[in-house]
Coordinates of C-alpha atoms (C1' of nucleotides) in Angstrom, one line a residue:
Chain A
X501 CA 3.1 152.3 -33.7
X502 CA 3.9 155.9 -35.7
X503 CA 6.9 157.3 -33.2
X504 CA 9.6 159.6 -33.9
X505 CA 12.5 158.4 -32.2
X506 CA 15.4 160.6 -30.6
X507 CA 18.6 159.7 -29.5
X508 CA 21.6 161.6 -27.6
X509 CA 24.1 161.9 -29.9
X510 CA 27.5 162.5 -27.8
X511 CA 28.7 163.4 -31.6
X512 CA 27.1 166.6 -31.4
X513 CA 26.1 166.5 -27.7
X514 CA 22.3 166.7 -28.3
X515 CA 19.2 164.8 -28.7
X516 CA 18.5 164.5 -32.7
X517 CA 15.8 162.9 -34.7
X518 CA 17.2 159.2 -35.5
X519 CA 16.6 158.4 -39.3
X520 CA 18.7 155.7 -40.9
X521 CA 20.2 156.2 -44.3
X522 CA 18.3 153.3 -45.5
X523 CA 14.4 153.5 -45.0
X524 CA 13.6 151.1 -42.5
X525 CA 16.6 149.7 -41.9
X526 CA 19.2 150.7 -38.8
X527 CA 22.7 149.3 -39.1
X528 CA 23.7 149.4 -35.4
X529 CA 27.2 148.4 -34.0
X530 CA 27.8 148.1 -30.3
X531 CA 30.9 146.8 -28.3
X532 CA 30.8 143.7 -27.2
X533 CA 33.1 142.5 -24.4
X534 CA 37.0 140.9 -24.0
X535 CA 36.7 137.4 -22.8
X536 CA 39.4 137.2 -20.5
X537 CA 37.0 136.9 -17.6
X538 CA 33.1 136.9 -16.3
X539 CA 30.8 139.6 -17.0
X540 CA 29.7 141.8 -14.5
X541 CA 26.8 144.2 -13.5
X542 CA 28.7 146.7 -15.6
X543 CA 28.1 144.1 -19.1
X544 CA 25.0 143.3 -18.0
X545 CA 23.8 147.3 -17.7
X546 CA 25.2 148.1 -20.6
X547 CA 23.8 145.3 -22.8
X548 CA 20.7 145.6 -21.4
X549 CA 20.7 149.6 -22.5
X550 CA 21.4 148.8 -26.4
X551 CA 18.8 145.6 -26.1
X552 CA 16.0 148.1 -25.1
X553 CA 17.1 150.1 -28.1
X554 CA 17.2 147.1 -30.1
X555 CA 13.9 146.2 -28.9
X556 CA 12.2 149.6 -29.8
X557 CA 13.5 149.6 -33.4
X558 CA 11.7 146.3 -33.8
X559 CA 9.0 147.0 -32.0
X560 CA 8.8 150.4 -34.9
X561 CA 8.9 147.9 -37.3
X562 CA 12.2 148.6 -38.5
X563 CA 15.2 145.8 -39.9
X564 CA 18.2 145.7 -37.3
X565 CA 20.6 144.8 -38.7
X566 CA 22.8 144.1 -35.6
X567 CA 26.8 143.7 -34.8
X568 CA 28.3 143.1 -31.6
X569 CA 31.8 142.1 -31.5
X570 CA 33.7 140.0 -29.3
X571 CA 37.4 140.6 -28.2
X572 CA 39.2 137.2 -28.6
X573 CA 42.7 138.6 -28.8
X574 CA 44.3 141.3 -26.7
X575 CA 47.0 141.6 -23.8
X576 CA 44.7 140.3 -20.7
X577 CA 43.7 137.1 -22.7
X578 CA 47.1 136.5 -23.5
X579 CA 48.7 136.9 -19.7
X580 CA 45.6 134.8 -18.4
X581 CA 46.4 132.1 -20.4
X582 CA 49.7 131.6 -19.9
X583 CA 49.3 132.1 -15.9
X584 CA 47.0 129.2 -16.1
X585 CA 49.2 127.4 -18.4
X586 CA 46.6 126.7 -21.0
X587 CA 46.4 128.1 -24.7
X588 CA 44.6 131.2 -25.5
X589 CA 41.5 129.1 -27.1
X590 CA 40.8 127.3 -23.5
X591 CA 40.5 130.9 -22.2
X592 CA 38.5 132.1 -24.8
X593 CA 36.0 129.6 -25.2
X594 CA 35.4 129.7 -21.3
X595 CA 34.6 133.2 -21.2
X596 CA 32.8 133.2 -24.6
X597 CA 30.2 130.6 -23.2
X598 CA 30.1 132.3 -19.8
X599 CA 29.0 135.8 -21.6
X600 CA 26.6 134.0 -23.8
X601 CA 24.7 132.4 -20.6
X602 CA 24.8 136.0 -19.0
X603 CA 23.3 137.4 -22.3
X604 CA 20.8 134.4 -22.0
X605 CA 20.3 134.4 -18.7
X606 CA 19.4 138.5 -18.5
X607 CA 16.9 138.3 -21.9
X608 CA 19.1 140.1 -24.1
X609 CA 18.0 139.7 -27.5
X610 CA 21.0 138.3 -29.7
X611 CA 22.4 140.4 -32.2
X612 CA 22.2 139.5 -36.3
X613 CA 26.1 139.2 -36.4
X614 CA 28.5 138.1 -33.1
X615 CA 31.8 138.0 -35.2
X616 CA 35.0 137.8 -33.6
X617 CA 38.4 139.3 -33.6
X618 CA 40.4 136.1 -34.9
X619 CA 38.1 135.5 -37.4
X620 CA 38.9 139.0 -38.9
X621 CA 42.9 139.0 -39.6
X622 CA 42.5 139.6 -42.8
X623 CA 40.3 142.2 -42.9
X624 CA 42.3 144.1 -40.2
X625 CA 45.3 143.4 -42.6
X626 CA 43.8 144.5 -45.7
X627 CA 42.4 147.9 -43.4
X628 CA 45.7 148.4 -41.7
X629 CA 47.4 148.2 -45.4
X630 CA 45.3 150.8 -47.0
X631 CA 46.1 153.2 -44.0
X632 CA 50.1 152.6 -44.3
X633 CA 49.2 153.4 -48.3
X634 CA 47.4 156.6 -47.6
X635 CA 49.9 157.5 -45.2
X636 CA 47.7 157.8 -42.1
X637 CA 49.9 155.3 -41.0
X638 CA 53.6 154.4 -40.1
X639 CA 55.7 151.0 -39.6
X640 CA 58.2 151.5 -36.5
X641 CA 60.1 149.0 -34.4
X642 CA 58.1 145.9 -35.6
X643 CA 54.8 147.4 -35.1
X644 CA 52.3 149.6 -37.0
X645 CA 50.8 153.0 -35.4
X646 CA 47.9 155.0 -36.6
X647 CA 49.2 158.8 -37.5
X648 CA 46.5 161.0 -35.2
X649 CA 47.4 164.0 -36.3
X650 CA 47.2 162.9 -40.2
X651 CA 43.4 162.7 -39.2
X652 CA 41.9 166.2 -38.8
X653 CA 38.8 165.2 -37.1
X654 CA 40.5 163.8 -34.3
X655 CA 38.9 164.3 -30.7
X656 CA 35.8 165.6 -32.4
X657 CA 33.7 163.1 -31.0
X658 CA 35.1 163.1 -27.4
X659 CA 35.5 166.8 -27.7
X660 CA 39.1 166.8 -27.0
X661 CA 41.8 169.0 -27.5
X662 CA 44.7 167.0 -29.3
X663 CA 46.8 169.6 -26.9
X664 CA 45.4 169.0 -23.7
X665 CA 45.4 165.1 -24.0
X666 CA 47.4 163.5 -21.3
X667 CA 46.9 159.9 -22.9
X668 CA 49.2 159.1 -25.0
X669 CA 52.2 162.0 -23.1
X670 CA 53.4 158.7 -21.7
X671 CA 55.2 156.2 -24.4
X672 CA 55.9 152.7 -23.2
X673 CA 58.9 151.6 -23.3
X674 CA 59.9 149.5 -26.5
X675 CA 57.3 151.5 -28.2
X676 CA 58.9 153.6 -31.3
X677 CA 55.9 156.0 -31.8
X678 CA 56.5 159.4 -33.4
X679 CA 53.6 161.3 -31.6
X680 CA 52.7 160.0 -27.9
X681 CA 49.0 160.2 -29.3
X682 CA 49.5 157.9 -31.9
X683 CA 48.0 154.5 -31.1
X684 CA 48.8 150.7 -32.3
X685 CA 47.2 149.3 -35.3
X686 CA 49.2 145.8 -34.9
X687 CA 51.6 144.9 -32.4
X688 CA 55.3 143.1 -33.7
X689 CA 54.9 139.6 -32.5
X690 CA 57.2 139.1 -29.1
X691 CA 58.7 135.9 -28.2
X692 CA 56.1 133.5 -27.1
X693 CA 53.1 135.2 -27.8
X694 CA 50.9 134.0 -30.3
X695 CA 51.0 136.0 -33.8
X696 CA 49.8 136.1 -37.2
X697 CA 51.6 136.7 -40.5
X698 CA 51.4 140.5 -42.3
X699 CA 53.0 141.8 -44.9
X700 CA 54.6 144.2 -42.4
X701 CA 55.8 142.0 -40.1
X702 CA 53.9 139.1 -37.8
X703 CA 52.3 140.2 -35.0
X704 CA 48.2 140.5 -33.2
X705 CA 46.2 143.4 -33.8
X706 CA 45.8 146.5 -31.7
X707 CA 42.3 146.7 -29.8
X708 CA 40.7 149.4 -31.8
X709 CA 41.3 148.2 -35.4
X710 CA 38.5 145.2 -35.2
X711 CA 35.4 147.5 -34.7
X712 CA 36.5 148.9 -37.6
X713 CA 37.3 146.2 -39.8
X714 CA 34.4 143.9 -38.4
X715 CA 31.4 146.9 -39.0
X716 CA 32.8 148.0 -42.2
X717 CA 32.5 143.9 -43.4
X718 CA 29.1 143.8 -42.1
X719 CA 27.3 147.2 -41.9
X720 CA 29.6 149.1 -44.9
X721 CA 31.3 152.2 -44.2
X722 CA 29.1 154.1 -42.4
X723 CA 26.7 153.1 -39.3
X724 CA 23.8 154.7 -38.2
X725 CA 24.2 154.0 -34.8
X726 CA 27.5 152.6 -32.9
X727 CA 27.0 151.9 -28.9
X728 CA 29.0 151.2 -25.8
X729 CA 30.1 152.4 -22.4
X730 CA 31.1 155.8 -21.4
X731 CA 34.2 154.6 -20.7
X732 CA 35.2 153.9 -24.5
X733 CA 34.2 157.2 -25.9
X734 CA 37.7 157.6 -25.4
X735 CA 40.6 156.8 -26.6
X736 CA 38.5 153.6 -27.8
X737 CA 35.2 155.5 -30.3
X738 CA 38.0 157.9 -30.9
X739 CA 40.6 155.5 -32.3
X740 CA 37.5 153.4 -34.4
X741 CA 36.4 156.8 -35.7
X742 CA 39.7 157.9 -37.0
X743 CA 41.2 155.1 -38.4
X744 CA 37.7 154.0 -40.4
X745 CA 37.1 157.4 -41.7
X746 CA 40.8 157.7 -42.5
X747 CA 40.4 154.8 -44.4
X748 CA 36.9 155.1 -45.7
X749 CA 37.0 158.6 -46.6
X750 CA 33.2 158.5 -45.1
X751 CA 31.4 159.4 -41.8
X752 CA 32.1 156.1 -39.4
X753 CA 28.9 156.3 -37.2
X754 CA 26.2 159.1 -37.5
X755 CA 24.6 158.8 -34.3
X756 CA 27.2 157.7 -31.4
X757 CA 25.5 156.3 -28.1
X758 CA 26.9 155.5 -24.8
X759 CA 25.6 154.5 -21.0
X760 CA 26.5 155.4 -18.1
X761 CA 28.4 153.6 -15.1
X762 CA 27.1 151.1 -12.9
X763 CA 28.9 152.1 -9.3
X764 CA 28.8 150.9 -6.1
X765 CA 29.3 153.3 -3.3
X766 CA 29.1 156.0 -5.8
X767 CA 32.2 154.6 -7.6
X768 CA 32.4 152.8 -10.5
X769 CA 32.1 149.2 -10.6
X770 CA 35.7 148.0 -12.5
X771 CA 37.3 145.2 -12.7
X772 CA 40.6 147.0 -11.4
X773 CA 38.8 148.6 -8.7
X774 CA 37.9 144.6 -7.6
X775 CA 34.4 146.3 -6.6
X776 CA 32.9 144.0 -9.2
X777 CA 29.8 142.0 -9.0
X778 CA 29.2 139.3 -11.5
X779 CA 26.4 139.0 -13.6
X780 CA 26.5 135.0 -12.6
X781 CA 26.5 135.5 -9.1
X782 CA 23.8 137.8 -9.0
X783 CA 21.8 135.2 -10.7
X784 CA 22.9 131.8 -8.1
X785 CA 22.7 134.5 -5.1
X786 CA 18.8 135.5 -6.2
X787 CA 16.3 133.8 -3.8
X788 CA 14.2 133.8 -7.1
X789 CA 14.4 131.7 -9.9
X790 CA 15.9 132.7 -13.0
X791 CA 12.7 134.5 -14.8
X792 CA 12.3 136.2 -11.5
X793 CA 15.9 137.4 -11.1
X794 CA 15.8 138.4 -14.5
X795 CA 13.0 140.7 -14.5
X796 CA 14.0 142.3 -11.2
X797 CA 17.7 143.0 -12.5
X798 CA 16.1 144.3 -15.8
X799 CA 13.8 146.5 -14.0
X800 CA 16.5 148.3 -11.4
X801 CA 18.4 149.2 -14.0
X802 CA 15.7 150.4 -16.6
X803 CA 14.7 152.9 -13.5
X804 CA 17.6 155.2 -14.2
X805 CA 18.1 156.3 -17.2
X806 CA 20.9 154.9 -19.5
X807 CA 23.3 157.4 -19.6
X808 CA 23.4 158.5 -15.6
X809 CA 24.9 156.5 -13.0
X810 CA 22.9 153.6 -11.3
X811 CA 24.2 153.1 -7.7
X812 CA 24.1 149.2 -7.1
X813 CA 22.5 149.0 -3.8
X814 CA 20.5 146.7 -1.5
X815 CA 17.8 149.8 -1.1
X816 CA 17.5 150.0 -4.7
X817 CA 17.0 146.3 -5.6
X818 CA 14.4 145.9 -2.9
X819 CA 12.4 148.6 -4.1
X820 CA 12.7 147.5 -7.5
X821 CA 11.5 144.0 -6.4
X822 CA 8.4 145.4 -4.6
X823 CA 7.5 147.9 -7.2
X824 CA 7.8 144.7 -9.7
X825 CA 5.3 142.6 -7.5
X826 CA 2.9 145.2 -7.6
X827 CA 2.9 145.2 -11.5
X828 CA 3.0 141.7 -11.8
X829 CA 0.3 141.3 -9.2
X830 CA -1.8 143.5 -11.9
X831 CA -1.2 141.3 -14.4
X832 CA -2.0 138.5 -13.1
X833 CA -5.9 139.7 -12.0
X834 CA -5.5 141.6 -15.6
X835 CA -5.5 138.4 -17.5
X836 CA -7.3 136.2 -15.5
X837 CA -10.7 138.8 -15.9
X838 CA -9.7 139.0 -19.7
X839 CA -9.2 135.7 -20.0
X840 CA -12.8 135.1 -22.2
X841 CA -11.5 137.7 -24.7
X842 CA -8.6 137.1 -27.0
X843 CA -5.9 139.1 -26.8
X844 CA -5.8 139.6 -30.6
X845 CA -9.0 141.7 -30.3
X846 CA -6.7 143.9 -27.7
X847 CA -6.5 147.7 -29.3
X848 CA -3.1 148.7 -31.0
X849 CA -3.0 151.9 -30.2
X850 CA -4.5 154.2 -27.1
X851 CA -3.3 157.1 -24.6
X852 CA -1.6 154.2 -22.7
X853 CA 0.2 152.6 -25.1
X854 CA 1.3 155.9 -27.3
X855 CA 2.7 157.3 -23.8
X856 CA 4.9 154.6 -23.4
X857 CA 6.0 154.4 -26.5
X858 CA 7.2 157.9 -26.2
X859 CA 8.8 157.8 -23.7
X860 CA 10.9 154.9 -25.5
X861 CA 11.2 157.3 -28.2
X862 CA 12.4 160.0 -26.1
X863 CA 16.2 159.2 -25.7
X864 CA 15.5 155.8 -24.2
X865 CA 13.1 157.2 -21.5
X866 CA 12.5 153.8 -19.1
X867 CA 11.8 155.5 -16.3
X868 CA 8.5 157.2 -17.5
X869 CA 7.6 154.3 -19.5
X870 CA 7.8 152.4 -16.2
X871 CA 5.6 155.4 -14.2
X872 CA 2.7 154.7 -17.4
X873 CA 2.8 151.3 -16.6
X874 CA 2.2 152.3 -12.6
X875 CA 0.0 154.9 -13.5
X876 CA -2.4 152.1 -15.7
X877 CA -1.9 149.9 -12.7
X878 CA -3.6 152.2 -10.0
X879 CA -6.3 153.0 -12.7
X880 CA -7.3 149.4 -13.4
X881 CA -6.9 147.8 -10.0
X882 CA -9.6 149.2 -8.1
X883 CA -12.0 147.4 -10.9
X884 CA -9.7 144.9 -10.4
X885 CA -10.4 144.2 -7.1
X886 CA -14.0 144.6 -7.0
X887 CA -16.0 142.8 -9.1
X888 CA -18.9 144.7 -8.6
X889 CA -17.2 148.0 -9.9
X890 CA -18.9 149.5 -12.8
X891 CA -16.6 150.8 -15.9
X892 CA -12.8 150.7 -15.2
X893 CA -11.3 154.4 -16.1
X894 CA -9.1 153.0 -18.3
X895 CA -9.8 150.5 -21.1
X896 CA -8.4 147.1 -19.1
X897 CA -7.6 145.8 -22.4
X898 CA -5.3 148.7 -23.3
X899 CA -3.6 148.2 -20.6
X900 CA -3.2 144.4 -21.5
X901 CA -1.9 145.5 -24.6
X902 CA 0.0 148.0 -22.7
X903 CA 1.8 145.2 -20.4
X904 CA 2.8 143.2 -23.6
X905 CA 4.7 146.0 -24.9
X906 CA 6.3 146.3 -22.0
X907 CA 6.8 142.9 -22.4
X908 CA 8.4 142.9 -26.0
X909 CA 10.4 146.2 -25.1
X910 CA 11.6 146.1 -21.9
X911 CA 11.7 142.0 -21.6
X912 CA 9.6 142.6 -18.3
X913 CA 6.3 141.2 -16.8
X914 CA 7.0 138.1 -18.9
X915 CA 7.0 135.3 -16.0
X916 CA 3.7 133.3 -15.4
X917 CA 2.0 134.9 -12.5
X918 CA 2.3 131.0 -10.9
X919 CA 6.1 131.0 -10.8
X920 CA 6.4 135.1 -10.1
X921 CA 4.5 134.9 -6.7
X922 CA 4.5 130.9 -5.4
X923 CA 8.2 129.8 -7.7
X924 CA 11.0 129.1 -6.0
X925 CA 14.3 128.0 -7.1
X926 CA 13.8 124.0 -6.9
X927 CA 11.4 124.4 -9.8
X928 CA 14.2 125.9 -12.1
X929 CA 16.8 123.3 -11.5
X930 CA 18.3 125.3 -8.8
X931 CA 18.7 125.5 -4.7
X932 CA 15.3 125.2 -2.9
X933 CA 14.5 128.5 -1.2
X934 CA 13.0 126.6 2.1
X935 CA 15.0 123.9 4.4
X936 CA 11.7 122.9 4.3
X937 CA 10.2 119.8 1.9
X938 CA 7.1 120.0 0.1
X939 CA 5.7 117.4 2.5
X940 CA 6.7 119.3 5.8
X941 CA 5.2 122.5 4.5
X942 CA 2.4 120.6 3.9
X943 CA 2.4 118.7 6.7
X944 CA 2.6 122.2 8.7
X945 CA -0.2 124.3 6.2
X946 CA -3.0 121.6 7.3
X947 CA -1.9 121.6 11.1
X948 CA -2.5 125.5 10.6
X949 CA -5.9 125.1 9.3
X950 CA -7.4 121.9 11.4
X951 CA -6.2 124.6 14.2
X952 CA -8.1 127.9 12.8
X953 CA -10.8 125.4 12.2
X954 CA -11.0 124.7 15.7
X955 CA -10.4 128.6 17.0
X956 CA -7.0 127.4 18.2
X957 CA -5.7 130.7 16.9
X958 CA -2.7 130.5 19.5
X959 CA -1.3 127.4 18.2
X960 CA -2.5 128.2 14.4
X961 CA -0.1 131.4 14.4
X962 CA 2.8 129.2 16.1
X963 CA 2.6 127.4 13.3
X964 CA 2.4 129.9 10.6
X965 CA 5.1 131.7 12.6
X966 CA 7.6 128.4 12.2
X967 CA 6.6 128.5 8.3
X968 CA 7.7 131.9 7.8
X969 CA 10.9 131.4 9.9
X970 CA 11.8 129.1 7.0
X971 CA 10.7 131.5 4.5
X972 CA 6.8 130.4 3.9
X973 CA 4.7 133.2 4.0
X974 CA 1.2 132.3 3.8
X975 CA -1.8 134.4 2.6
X976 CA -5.2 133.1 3.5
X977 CA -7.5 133.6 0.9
X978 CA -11.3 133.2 1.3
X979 CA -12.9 130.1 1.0
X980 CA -10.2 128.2 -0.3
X981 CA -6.9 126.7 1.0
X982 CA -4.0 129.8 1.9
X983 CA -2.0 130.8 -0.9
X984 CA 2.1 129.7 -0.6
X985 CA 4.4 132.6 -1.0
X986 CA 8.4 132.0 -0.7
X987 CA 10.4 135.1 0.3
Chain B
rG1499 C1' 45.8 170.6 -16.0
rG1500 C1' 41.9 169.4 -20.2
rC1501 C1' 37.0 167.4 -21.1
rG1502 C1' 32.4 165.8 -19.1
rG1503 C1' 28.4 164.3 -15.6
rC1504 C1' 25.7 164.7 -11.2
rG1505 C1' 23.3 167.4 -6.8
rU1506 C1' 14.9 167.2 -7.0
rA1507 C1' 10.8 164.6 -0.6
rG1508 C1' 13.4 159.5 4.4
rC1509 C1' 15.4 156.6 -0.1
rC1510 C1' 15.4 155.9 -5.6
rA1511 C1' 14.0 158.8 -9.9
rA1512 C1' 11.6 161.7 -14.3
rG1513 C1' 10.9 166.6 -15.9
rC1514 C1' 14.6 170.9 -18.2
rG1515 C1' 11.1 178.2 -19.3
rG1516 C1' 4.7 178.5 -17.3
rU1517 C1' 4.3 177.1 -11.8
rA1518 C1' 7.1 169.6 -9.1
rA1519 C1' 5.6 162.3 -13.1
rG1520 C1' 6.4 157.6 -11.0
rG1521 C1' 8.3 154.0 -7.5
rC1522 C1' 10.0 152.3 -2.5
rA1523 C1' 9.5 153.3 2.5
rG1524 C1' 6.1 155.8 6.2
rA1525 C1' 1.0 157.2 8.1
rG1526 C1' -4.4 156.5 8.2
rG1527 C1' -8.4 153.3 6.4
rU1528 C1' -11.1 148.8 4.0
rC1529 C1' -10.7 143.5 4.4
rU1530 C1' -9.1 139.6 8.2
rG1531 C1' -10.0 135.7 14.4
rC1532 C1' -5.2 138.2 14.2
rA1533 C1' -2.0 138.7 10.2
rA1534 C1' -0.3 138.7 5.3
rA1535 C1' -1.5 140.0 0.4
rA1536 C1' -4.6 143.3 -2.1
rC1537 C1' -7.3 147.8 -2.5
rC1538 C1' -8.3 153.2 -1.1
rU1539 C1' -6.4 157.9 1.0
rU1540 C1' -2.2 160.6 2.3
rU1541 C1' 3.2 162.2 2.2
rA1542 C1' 8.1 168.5 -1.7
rU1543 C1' 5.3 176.9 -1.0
rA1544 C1' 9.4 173.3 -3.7
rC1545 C1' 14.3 171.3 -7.1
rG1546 C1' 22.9 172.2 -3.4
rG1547 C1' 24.2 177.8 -2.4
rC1548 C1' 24.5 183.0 -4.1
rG1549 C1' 23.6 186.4 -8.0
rG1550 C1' 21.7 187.5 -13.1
rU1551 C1' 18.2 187.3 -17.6
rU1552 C1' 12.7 186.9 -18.0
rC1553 C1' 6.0 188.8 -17.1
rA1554 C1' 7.5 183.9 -15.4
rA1555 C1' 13.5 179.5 -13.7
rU1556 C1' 14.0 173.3 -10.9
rC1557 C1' 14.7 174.1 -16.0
rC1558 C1' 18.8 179.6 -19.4
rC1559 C1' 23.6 182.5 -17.9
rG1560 C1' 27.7 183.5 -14.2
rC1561 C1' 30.1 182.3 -9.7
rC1562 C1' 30.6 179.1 -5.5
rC1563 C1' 30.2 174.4 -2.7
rG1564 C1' 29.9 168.9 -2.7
rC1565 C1' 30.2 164.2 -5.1
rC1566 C1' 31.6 161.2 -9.6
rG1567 C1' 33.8 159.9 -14.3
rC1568 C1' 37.2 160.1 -18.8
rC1569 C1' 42.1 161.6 -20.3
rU1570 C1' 46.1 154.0 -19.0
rC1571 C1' 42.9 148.3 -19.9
rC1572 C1' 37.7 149.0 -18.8
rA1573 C1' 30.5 148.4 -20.4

RNA sequence: GGCGGCGUAGCCAAGCGGUAAGGCAGAGGUCUGCAAAACCUUUAUACGGCGGUUCAAUCCCGCCCGCCGCCUCCA
């Protein structure tokens, strides 16, 4: 569908137009994570932000060509590993498979390229050499810095004032820099720490220089979009912008994106803060199975938009749940009435479906694009719910069509309808949801309804009473035997 | 100290110059043996405060108050 997409570009501080350099094609760079440790809510927000993104290019019709980096070297890898007393590559691969079931796990779509760090020495050599050539660099005590105020740009894109910056007014110790600003491109190897040979000297890389060295191998010189966290606009963005265009002599990124905090209590969910919740134990805490959690963790957070804060509370996450129930509730009496006419046949384009998409458009705009899908839901269920009704108000299969988009792009209302309202854990390989066994529920459903038979409506809602202590609701449907429902 | 964000109904949250989307919760109703679920109806003379600009401001400008973040590793 024909959308013009706009983008906040913290560059320039305003929504622009978003037009790649090459028709049809977005080269798109976003920050992956350092596997030293489990994701958390934080990851999972952030990811899920640049996946939407990722989701409406394709969904445009446009080639992604997609890089998101992983940090396998760095300080915090290094000190874990030797805590625990195991090399650096036991450390890494744990983390690197625990992110990849997170990513999994929440429905994020995987990126073209997933390069990482190690596997990029060279490059960051051959990048950290050209900058000591054109003299945006300098070699001192063992290790290579990056000249800041060789680069003129500098601070443009967090809009700081090289004078004001309190950053680098503090030099570590050992460190030989000649500008407090000035930042590490590759740190002199110490005693005991694992290191790679340079020309100038062995050593590991500093943090920044990968981006660089990893999106220029992939994507060329100059990205049309680059993504991450607030908290990386600086020094981090900074640091990758001056050293690549230092080096490249061309525009890094053109469009520069980043989301806000997750926060609990109002404050920001960090890993130093130990306020942390982990993407992983959101999932085994979730009553629901995975599809379920999934949806409902997608949803809370594509109710705010991505660059405010999203407060991480119990209030919000139940609302999200029951707001998702009645959506998926839709569905389910959507496709069922439909179910005769094939869904190829659905319309492509509509009011419904050109409303959400521009709200997409819109700077990544999920809140309204979740209000269109309400609004088509309180259209089309009163037809829905009486089969006598006349013509719906809205075309039902729009609004099909509408809830597969919403589908493809925000990775929502995906879950069959039986496992959304009756699933429980036990059928996805995890904890049952009831102390209760099939049998006894059973057992206890037909004792309920030999009793109602009979008008023994005392001892028919004793028992339905002892069913939902253990988490069985049950919804008795006409005719027919009562609908299970697990809370 | 520098830079930035936020403050909209009980809660969450869009809108950002033309007179307040949506969700959750609540209330009333339909249905039901009673419930639950579902459906229907309803819920902000009003957008932190005070000024200013304008025919018109929640949206622009100024000041103030209150939260939060970045400037050190951090999504």
């Amino acid at each position: 569908m024909a959308v013009t997409i706009s983008l906040y570009n913290s560059l320039s501080r305003q929504s622009e137009p978003f037009r790649p350099q090459e028709e049809g094609v977005v080269k798109m760079y976003v920050c992956g994570v350092t596997v030293y440790d489990d994701c958390h809510l934080g990851h999972a927000r952030s990811q899920m932000v640049f996946d939407t993104l990722h989701r409406l290019f394709l969904e445009t019709g446009l080639t992604v060509r997609y890089v998101r980096n992983i940090t396998d070297i760095d300080d915090k890898i290094i000190r874990k590993a030797a805590e625990a007393g195991v090399p650096i590559e036991e450390i890494t691969r744990t983390y690197i498979d625990s992110f990849s079931r997170d990513m999994a796990r929440l429905g994020i779509l995987p990126p073209l390229h997933e390069p990482r760090a190690t596997e990029f020495l060279s490059s960051m050599i051959a990048l950290i050499d050209r900058l000591l050539q054109l003299g945006a660099a300098y070699r001192a005590g063992g290790d290579v810095y990056f000249r800041v105020r060789s680069f003129d740009g500098y601070g443009a894109l967090s809009h700081q004032v090289l004078g004001e910056l309190r950053s680098g007014a503090r030099i570590e110790p050992g460190e030989a820099k000649e500008d407090p600003l000035d930042f590490v491109l590759w740190k002199g190897a110490k005693p005991g720490e694992p290191c790679y040979p340079a020309p100038f000297g062995s050593g590991r890389p500093g943090w920044h220089i990968e981006c660089s060295a990893m999106s220029l191998h992939y994507l060329g010189p100059t990205l049309d979009l680059h993504g991450g966290g607030m908290d990386l606009l600086f020094p981090h963005h900074e640091n990758e912008r001056a050293q690549s265009e230092a080096a490249t002599g061309k525009t890094f990124a053109r469009t520069w994106m980043h989301n806000g905090f997750v926060t609990t209590s109002q404050t920001k969910m960090s890993k130093s803060l130990g306020n942390t919740r982990r993407i992983r134990a959101f999932f085994e805490d979730s009553p629901f199975p995975e599809a379920v959690t999934r949806e409902w963790l997608r949803y809370f957070f594509l109710g705010t938009h991505y660059r405010g804060p999203v407060d991480f509370t119990d209030g919000g996450l139940a609302a999200a749940k029951n707001a998702l129930d009645g959506l998926h509730q839709c569905r389910a009496l959507l496709f069922e009435r439909l179910l005769s006419l094939p869904e190829e046949t659905d319309p492509r384009e509509g009011p419904l479906l050109q409303s959400f998409m521009e709200a997409l458009a819109s700077d990544l705009d999920t809140p309204v694009a979740l209000s269109v899908l309400h609004g088509a839901k309180s259209r089309i269920n009163p037809w829905l719910s009486s089969p006598t009704a006349g013509d719906p108000p809205v075309d039902p299969r729009e609004v099909r069509a509408l809830f597969r988009l919403a589908e493809r792009t925000l990775g929502i209302l995906s879950t069959p309808a039986s496992l959304w309202v009756g699933g429980d854990k036990s059928e996805n390989g995890g904890k049952a949801g009831s102390e209760l066994t099939p049998e006894e529920i059973e057992r206890l459903v037909l004792s309920r309804e030999e009793a109602r038979k009979a008008k023994d409506f005392k001892r028919a809602d004793a028992l339905r009473d002892e069913l939902r202590a253990a988490g069985i609701v049950l919804e008795d449907q006409p005719g027919g035997s009562p609908r299970i429902r697990r809370i």
